[in-house]
Short mmCIF file of N, CA and C and ligand atoms in Angstrom, two decimals:
data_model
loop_
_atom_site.label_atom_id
_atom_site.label_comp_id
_atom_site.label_asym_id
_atom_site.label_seq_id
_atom_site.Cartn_x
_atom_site.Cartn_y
_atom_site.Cartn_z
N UNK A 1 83.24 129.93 108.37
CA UNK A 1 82.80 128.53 108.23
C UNK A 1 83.76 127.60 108.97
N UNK A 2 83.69 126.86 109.48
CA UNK A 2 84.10 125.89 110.06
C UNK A 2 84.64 125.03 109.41
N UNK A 3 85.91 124.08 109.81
CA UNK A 3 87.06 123.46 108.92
C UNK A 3 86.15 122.17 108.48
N UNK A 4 85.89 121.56 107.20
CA UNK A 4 85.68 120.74 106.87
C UNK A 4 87.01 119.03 106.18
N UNK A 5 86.48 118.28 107.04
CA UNK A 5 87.60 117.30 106.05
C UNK A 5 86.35 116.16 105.38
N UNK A 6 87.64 115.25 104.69
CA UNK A 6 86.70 114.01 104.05
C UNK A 6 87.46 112.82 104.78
N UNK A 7 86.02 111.87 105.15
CA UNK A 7 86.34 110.85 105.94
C UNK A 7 85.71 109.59 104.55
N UNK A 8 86.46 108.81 104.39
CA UNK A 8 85.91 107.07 103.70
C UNK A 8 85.95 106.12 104.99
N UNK A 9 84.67 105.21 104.78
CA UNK A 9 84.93 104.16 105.54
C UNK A 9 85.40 102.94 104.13
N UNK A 10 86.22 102.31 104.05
CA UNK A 10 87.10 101.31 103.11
C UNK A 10 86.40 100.09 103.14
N UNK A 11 86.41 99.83 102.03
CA UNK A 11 85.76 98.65 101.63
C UNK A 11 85.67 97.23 103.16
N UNK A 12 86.57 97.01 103.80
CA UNK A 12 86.90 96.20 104.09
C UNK A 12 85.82 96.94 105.66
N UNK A 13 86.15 98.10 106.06
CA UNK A 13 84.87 98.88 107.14
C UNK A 13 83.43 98.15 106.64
N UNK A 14 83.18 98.51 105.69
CA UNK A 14 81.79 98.12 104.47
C UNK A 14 81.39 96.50 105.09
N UNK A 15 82.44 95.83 105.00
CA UNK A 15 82.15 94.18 104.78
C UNK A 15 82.13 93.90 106.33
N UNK A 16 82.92 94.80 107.05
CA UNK A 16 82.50 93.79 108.71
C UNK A 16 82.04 94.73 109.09
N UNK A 17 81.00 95.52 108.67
CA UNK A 17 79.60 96.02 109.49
C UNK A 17 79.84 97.10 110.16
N UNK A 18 81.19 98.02 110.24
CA UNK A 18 81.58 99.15 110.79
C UNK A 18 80.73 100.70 110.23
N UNK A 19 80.09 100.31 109.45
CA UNK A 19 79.97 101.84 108.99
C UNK A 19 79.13 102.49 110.33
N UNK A 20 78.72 102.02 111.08
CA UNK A 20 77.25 102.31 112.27
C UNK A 20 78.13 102.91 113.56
N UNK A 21 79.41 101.95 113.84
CA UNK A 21 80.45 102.36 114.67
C UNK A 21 80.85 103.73 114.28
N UNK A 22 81.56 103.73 112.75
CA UNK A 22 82.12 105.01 113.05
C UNK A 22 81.17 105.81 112.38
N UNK A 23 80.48 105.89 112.52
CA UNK A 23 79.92 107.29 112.09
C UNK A 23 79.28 107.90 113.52
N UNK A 24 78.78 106.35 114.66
CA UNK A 24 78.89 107.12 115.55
C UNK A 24 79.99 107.59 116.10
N UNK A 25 80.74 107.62 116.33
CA UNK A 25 82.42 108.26 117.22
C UNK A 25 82.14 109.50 116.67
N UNK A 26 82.01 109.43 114.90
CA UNK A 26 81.97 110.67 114.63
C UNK A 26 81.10 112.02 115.07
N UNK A 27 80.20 111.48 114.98
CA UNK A 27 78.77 111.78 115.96
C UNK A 27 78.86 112.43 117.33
N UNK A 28 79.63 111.34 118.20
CA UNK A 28 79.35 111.72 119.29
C UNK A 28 80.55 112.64 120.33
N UNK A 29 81.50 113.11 118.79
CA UNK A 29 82.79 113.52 119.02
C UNK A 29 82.03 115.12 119.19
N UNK A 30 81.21 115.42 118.18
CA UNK A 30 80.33 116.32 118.61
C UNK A 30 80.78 117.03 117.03
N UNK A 31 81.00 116.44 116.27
CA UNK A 31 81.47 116.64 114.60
C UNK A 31 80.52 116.54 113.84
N UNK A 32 79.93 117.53 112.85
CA UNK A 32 78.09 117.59 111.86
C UNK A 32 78.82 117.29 110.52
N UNK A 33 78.44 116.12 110.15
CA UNK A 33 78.17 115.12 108.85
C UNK A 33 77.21 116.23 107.87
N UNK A 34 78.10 116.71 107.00
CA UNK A 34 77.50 117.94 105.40
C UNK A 34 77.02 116.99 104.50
N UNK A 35 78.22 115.57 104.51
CA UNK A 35 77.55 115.25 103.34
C UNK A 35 78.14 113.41 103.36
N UNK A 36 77.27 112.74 102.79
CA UNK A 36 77.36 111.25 103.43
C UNK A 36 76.58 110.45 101.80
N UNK A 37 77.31 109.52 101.19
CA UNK A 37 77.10 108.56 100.26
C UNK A 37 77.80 107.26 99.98
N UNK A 38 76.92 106.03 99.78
CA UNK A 38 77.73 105.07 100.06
C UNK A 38 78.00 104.90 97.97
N UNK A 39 79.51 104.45 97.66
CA UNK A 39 79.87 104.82 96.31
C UNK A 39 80.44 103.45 95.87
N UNK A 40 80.39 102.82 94.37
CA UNK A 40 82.01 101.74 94.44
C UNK A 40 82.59 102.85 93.80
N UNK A 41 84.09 102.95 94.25
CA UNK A 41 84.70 103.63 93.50
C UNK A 41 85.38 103.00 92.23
N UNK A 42 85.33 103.77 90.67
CA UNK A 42 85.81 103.23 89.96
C UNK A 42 87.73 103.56 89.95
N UNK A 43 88.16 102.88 89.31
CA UNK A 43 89.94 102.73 89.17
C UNK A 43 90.40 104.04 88.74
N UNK A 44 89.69 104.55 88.21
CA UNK A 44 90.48 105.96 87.63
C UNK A 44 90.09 106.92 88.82
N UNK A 45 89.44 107.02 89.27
CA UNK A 45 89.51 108.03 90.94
C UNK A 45 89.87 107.16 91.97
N UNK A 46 90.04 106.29 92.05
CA UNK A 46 91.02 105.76 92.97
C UNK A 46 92.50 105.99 92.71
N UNK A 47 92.41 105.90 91.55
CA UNK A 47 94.27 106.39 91.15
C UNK A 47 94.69 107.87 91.04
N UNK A 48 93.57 108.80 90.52
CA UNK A 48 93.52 110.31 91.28
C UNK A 48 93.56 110.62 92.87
N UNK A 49 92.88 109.61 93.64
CA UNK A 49 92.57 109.87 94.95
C UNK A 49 94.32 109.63 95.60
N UNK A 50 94.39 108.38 95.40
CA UNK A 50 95.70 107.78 96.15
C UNK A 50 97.14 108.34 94.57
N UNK A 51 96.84 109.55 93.98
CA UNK A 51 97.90 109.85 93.21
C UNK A 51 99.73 109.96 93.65
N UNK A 52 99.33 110.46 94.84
CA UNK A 52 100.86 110.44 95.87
C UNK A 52 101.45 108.95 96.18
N UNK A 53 100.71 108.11 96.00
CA UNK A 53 101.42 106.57 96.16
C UNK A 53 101.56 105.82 94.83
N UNK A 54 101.83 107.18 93.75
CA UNK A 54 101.78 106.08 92.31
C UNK A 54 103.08 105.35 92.34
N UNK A 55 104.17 105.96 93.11
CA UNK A 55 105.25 105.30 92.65
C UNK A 55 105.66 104.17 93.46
N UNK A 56 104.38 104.00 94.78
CA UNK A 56 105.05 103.03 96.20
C UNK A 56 104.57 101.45 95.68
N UNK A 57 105.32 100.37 96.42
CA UNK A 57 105.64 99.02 95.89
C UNK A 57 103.75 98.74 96.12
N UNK A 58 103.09 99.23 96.96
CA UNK A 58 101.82 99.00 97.13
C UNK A 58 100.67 99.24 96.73
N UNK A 59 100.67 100.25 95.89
CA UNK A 59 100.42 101.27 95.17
C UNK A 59 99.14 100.16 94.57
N UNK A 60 99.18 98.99 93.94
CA UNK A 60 98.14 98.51 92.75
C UNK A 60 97.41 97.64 93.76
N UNK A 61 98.09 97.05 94.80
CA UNK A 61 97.22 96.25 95.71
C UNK A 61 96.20 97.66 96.53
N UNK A 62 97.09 98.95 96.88
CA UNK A 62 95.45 99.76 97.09
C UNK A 62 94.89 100.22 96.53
N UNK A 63 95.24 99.98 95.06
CA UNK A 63 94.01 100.46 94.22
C UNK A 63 92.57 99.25 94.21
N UNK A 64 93.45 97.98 94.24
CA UNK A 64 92.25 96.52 94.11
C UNK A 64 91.66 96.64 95.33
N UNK A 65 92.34 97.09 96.42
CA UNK A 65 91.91 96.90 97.26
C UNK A 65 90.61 98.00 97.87
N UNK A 66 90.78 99.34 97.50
CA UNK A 66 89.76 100.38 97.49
C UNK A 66 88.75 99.97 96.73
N UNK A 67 89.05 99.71 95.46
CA UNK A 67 87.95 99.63 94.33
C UNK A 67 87.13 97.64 94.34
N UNK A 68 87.91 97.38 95.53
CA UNK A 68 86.85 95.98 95.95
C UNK A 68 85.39 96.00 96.22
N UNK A 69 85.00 97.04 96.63
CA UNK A 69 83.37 96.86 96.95
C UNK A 69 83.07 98.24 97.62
N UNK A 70 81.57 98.67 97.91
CA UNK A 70 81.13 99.58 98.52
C UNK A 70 81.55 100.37 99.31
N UNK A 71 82.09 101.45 99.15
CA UNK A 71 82.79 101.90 100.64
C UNK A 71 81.62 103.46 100.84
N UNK A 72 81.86 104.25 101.63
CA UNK A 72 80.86 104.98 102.68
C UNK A 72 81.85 106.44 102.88
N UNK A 73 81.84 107.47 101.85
CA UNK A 73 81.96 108.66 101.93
C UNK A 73 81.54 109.69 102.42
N UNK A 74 81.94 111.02 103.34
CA UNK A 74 81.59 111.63 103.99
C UNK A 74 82.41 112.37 104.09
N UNK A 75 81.84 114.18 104.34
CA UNK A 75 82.27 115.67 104.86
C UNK A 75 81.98 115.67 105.99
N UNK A 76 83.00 115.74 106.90
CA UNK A 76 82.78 116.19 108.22
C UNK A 76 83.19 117.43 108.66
N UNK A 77 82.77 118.17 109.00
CA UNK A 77 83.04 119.48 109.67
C UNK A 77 82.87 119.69 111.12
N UNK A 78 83.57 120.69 111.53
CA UNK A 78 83.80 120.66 112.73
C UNK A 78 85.26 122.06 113.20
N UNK A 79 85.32 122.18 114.31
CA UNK A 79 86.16 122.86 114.76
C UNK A 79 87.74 122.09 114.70
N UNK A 80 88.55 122.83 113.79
CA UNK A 80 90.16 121.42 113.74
C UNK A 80 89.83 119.79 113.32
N UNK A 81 88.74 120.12 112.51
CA UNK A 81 88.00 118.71 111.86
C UNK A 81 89.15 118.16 111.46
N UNK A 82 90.47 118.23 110.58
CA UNK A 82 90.90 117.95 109.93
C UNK A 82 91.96 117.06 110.98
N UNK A 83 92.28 117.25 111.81
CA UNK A 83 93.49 117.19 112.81
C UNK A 83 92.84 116.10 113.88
N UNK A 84 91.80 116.46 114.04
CA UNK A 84 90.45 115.62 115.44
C UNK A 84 90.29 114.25 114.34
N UNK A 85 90.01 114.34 113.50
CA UNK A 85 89.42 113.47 112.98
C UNK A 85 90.55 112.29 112.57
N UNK A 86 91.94 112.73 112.26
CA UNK A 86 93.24 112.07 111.66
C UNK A 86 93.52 111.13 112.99
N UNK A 87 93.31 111.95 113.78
CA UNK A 87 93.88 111.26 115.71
C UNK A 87 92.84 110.11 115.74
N UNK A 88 91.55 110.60 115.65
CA UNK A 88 90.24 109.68 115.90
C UNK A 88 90.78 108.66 114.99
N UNK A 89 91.10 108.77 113.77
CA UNK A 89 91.25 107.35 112.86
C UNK A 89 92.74 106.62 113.24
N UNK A 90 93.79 107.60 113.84
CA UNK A 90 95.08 106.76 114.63
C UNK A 90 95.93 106.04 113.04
N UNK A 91 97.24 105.96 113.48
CA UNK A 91 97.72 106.18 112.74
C UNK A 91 98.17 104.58 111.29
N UNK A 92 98.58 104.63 110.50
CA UNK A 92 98.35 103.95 109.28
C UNK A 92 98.69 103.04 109.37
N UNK A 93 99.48 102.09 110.13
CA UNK A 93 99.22 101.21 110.45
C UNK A 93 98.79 100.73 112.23
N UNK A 94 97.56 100.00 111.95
CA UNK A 94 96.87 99.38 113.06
C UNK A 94 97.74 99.00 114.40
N UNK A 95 98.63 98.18 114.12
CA UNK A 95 99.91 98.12 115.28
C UNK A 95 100.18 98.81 116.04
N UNK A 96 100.41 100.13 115.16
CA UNK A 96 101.25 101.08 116.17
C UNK A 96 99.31 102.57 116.45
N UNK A 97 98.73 102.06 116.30
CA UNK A 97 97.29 102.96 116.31
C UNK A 97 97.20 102.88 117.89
N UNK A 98 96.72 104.15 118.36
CA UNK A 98 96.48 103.49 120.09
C UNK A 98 95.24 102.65 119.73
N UNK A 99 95.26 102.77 121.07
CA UNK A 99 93.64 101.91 121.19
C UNK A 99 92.79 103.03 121.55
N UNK A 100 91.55 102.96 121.26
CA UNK A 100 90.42 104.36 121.39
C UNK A 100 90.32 104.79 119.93
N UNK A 101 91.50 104.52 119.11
CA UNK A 101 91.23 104.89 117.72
C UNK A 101 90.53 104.03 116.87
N UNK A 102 90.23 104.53 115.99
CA UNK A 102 89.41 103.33 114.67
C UNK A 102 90.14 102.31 114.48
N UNK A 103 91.51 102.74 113.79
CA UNK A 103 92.25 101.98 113.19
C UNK A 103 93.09 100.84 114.60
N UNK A 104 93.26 101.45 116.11
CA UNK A 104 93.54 100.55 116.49
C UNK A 104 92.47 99.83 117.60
N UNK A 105 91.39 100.31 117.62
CA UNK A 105 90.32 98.80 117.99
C UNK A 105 89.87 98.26 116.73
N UNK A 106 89.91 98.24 115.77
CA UNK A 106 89.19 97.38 114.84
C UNK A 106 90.08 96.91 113.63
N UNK A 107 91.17 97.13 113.97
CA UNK A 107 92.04 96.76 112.52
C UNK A 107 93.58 95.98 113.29
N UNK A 108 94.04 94.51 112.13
CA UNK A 108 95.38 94.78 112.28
C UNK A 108 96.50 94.86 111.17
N UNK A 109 96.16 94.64 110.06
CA UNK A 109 96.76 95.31 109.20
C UNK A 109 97.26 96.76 108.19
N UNK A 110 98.13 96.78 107.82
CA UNK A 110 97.91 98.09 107.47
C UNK A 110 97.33 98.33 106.33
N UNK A 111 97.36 96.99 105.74
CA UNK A 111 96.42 97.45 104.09
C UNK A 111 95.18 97.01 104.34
N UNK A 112 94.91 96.45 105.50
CA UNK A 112 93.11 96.61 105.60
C UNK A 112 93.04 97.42 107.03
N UNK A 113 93.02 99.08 106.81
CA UNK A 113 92.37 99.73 107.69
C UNK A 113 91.88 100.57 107.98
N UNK A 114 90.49 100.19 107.46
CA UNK A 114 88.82 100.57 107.68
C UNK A 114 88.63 101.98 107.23
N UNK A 115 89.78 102.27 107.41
CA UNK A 115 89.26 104.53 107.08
C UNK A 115 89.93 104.59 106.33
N UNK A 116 89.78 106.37 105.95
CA UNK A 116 90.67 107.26 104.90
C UNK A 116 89.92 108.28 105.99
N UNK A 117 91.18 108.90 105.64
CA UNK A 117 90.75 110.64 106.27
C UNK A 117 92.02 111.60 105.56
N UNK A 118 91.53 112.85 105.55
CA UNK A 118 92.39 113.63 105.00
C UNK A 118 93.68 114.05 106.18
N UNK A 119 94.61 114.45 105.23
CA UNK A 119 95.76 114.11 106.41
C UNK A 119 96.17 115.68 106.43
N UNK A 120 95.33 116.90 105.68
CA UNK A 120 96.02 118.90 105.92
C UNK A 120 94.80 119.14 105.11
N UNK A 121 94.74 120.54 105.18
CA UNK A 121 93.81 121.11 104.27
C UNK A 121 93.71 121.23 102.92
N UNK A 122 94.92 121.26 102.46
CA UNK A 122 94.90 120.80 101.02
C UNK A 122 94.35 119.43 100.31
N UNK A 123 94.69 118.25 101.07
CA UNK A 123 94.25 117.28 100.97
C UNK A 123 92.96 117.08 101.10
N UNK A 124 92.11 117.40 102.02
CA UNK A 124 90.62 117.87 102.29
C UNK A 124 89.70 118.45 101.49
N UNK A 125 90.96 119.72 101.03
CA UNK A 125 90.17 120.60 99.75
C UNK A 125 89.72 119.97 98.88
N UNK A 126 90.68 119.11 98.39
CA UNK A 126 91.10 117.98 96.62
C UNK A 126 90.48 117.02 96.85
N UNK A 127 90.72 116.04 98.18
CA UNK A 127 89.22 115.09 98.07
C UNK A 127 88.16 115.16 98.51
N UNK A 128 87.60 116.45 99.09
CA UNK A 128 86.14 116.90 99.18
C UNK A 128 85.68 116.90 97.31
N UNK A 129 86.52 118.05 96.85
CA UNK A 129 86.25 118.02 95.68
C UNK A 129 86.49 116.73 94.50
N UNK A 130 87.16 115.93 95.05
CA UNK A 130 86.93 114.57 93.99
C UNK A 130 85.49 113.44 94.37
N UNK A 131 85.51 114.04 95.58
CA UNK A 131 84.32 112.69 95.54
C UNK A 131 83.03 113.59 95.90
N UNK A 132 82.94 114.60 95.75
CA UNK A 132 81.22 115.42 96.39
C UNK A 132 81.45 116.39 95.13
N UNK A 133 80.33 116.84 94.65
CA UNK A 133 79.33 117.89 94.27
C UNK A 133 79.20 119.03 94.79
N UNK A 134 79.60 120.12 94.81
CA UNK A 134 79.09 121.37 95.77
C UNK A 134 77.79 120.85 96.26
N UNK A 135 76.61 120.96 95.59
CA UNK A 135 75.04 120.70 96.17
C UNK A 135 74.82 119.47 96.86
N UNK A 136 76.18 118.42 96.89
CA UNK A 136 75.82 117.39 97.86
C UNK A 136 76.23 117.61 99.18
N UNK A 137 76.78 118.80 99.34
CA UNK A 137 77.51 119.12 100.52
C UNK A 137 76.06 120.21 101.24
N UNK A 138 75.69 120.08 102.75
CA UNK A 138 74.81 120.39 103.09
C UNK A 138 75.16 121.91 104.03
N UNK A 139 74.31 122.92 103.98
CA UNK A 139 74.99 123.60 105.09
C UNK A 139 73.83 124.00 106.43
N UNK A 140 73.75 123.39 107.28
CA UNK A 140 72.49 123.49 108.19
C UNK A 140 73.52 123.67 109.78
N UNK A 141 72.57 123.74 110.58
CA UNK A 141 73.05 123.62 112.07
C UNK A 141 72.71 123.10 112.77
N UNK A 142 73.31 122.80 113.87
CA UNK A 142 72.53 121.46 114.78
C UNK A 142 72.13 121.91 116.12
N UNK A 143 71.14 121.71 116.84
CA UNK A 143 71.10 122.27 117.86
C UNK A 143 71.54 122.24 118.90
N UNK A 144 72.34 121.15 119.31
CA UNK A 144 73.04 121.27 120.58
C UNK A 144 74.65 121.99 120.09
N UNK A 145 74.53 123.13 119.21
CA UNK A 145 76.28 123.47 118.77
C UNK A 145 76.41 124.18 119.80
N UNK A 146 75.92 124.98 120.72
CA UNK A 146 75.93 125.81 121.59
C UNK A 146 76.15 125.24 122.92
N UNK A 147 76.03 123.39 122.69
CA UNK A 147 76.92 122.92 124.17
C UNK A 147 77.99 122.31 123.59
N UNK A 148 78.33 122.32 122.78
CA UNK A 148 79.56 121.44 121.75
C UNK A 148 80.94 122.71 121.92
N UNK A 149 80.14 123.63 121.04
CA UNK A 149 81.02 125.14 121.19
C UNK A 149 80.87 126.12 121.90
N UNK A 150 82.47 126.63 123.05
CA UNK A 150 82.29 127.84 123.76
C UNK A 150 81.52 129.13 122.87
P1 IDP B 201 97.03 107.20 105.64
O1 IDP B 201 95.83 106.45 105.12
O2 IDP B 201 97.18 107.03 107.13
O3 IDP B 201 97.04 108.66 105.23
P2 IDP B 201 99.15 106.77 103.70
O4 IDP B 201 100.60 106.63 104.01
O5 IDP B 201 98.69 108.00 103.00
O6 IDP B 201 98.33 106.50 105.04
O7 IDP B 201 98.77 105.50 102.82
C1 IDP B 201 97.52 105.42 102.18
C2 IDP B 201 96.96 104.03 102.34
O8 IDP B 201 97.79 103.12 101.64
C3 IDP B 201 96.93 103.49 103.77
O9 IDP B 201 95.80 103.90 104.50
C4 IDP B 201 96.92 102.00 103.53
O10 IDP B 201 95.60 101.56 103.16
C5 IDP B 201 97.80 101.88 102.32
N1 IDP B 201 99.19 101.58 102.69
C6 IDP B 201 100.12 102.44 103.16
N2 IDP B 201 101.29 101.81 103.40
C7 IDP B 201 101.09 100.53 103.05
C8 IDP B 201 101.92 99.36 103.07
O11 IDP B 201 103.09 99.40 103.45
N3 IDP B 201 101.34 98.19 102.63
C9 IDP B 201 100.06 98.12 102.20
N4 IDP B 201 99.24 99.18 102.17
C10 IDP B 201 99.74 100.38 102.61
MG1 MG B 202 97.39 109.57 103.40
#
């Protein structure tokens, strides 16, 4: 099977109309979308999700700040999904993001920027499994995989 990660588009993606952008990049990176729901997240899986930043000074502004409004969940799979996809979103804060990435054409702060993506496979594993269902996760094929993959 092919490496799967989890991509969020963040509340703040949600409110200036990005979800259409990145899902195409994702799309046209040549990466098959398993599984896709738009969620609010409540405070207690936001504080499971972001558990590694319980102790940072920022920690409660990204919890208000995740759990502000609608955000846009998704399994992406793909060949080095996990690694392709971290580069594609560029790095955590917008400033230093190249440009070509999510985070640095469309963002300039670092607490408003637009994604989540899993950052190793463990991480991938734990929030595939906090925010999807086994049965929401899809397993089909696409037909152009055979010009995507040698
Ligand atoms: P990542 O999203 O690139 O993996 P992490 O260091 O895991 O970055 O931080 C998680 C999230 O916490 C970031 O995406 C950002 O929304 C927020 N964050 C990280 N550092 C800061 C900060 O210094 N101020 C405000 N928010 C931050
Ligand atoms: Mg992280």
């Amino acid at each position: 099977m092919s490496e799967r990660t989890f991509l969020m588009v963040k509340p703040d993606g949600v409110q200036r109309r990005l979800i259409g952008k990145i899902i195409q990049r994702i799309e046209e990176k040549g990466l098959k979308i398993v599984a896709l729901k738009m969620i609010r997240i409540q405070r207690e899986l936001a504080e499971r999700h972001y558990a590694e930043h319980r102790e940072k000074p920022f920690f409660e502004g990204l919890i208000d700040y995740i759990t502000s409004g609608p955000v846009v969940v998704m399994v992406v799979e793909g060949k080095n999904s996990i690694l392709v996809v971290r580069q594609m979103v560029g790095k955590t804060n917008p400033v230093e993001a190249g440009s070509g990435t999510i985070r640095g054409d469309f963002g300039l702060d670092i607490g408003r920027n637009i994604v989540h993506a899993s950052d190793s496979l463990d991480s991938a594993i734990r929030e595939i499994d906090l925010f999807f269902k086994q049965e929401e996760i899809l397993d089909y094929s696409l037909v152009d995989e055979i010009w995507v993959y040698e």
